[in-house]
PDB file of C-alpha atoms in Angstrom:
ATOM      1  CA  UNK A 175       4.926 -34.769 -23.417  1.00 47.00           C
ATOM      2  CA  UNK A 176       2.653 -31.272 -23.531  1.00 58.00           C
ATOM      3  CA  UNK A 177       0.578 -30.491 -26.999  1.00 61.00           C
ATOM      4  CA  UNK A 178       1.715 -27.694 -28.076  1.00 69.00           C
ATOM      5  CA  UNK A 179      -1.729 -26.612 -28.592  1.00 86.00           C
ATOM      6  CA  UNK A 180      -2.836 -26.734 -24.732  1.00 87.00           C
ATOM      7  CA  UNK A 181      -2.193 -23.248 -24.439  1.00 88.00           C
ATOM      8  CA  UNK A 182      -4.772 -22.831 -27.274  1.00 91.00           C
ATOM      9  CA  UNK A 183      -7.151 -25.380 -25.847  1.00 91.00           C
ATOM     10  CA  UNK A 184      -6.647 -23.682 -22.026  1.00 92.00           C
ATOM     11  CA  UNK A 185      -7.579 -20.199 -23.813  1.00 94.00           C
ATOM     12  CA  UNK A 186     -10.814 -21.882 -25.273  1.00 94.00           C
ATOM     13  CA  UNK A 187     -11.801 -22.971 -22.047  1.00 95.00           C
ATOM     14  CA  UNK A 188     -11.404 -19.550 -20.458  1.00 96.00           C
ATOM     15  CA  UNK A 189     -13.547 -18.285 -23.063  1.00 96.00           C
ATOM     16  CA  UNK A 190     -16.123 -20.872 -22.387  1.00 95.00           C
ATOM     17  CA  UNK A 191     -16.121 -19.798 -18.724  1.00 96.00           C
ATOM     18  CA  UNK A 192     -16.626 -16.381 -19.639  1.00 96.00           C
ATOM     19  CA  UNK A 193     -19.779 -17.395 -21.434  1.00 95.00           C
ATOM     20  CA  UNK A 194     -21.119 -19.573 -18.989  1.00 94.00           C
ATOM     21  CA  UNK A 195     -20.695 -16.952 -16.260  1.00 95.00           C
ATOM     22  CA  UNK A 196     -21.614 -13.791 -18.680  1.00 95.00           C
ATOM     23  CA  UNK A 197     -24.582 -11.845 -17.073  1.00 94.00           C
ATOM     24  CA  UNK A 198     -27.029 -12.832 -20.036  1.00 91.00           C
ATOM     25  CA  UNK A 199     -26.552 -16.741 -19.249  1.00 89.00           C
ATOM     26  CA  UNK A 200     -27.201 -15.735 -15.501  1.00 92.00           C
ATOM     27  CA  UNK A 201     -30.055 -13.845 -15.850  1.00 91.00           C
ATOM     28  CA  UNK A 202     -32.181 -16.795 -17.604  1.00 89.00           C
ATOM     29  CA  UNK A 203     -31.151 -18.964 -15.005  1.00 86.00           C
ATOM     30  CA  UNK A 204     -32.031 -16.774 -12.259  1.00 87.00           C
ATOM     31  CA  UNK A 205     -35.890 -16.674 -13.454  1.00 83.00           C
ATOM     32  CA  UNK A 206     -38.151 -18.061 -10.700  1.00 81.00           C
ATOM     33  CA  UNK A 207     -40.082 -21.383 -11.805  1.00 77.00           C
ATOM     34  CA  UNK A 208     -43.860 -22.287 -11.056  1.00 82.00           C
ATOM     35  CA  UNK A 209     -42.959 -23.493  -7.494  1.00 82.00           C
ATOM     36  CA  UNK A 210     -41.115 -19.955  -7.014  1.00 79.00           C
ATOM     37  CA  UNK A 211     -37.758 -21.208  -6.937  1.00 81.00           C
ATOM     38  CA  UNK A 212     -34.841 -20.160  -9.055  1.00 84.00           C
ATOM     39  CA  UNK A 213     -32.829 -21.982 -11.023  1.00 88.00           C
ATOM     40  CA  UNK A 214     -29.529 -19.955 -10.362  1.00 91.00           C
ATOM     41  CA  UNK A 215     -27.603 -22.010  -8.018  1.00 91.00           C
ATOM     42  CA  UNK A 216     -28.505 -25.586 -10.351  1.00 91.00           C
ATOM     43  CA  UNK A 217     -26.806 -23.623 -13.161  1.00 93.00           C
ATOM     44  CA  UNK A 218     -23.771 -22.073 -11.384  1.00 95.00           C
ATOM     45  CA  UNK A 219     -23.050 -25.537  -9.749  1.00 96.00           C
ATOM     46  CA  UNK A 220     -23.057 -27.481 -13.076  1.00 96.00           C
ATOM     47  CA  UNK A 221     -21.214 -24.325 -14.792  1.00 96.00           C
ATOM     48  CA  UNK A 222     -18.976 -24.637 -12.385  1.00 97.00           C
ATOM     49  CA  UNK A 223     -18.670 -28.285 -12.434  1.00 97.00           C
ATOM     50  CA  UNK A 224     -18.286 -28.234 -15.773  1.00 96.00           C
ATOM     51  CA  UNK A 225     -15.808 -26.239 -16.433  1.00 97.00           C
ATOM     52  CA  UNK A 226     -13.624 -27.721 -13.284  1.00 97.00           C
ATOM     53  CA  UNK A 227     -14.135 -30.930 -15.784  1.00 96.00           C
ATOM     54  CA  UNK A 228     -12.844 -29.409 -18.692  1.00 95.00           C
ATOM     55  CA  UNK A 229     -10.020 -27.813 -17.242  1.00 94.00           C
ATOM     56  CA  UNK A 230      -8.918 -31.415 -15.168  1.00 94.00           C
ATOM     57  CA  UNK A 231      -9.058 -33.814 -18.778  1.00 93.00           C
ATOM     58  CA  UNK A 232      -7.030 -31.310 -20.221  1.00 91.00           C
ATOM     59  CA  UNK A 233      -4.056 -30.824 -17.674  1.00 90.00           C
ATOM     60  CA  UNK A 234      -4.649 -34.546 -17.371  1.00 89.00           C
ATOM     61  CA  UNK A 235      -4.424 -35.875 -20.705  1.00 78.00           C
ATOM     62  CA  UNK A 236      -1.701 -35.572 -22.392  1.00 69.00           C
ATOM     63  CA  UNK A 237      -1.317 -36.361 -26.238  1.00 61.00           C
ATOM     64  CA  UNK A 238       2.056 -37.506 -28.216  1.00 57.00           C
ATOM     65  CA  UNK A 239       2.348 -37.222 -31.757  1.00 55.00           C
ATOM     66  CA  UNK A 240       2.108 -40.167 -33.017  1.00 56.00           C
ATOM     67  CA  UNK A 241      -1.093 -40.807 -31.510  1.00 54.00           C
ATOM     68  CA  UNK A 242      -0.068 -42.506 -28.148  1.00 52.00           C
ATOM     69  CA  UNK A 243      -1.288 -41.974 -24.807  1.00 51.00           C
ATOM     70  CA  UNK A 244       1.136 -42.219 -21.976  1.00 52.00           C
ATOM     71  CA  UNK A 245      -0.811 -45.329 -20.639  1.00 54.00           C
ATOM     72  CA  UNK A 246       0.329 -46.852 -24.451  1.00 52.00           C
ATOM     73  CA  UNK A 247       4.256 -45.533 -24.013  1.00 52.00           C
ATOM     74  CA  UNK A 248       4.070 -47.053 -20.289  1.00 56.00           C
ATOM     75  CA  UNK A 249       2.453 -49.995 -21.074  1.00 55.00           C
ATOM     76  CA  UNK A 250       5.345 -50.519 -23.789  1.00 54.00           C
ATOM     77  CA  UNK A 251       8.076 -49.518 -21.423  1.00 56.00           C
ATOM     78  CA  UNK A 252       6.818 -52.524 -18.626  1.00 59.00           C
ATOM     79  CA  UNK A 253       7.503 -54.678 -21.523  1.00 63.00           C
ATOM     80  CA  UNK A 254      10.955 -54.266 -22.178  1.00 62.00           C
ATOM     81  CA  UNK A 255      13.330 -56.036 -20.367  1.00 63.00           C
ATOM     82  CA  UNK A 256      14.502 -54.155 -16.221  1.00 63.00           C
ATOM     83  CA  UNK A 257      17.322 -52.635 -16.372  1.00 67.00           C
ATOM     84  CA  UNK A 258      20.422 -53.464 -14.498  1.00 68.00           C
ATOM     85  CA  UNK A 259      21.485 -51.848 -11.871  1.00 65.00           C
ATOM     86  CA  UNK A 260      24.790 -50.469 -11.571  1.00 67.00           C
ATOM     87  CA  UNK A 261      27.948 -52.649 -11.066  1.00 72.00           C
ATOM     88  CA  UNK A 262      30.981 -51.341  -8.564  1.00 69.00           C
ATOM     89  CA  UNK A 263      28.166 -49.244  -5.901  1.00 59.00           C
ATOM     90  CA  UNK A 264      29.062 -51.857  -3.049  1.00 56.00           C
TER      91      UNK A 264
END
């Protein structure tokens, strides 16, 4: 079952993205170092990386309200008896 919040939390992480890629963020990163280098791609890789994180744990997990995971609900499933399968399909 879907939180009814992961809208919510999917609209957060947009918003995060938009941060992480705003032009402000990008311009620190894109200062040379000592060695002449920039930092640019290091940050849009991890930014990127990041946020393909975020957005995989959320689709991924899902939550139930009463605090159970679907590994808990599963789990508690395999222990009840199999059912049987129907009579008369011969």
């Amino acid at each position: 079952m879907k939180t009814p919040r992961l809208g919510e939390r999917l609209v957060a992480l947009i918003g995060v993205a938009l941060v992480l890629f705003s032009p402000p963020l990008i311009l620190v990163a894109d200062r040379p170092a000592t060695n002449g280098l920039s930092w640019l791609p290091l940050y849009l890789f991890i930014a990127w990386a990041l946020v393909i994180t975020l957005a995989a744990w959320l689709l991924e997990h899902r939550h139930e309200p009463g605090g159970r995971s679907d590994d808990a609900t599963q789990q508690h499933q395999s222990d009840a008896p199999p059912a049987e399968p129907p009579r008369g399909s011969q």
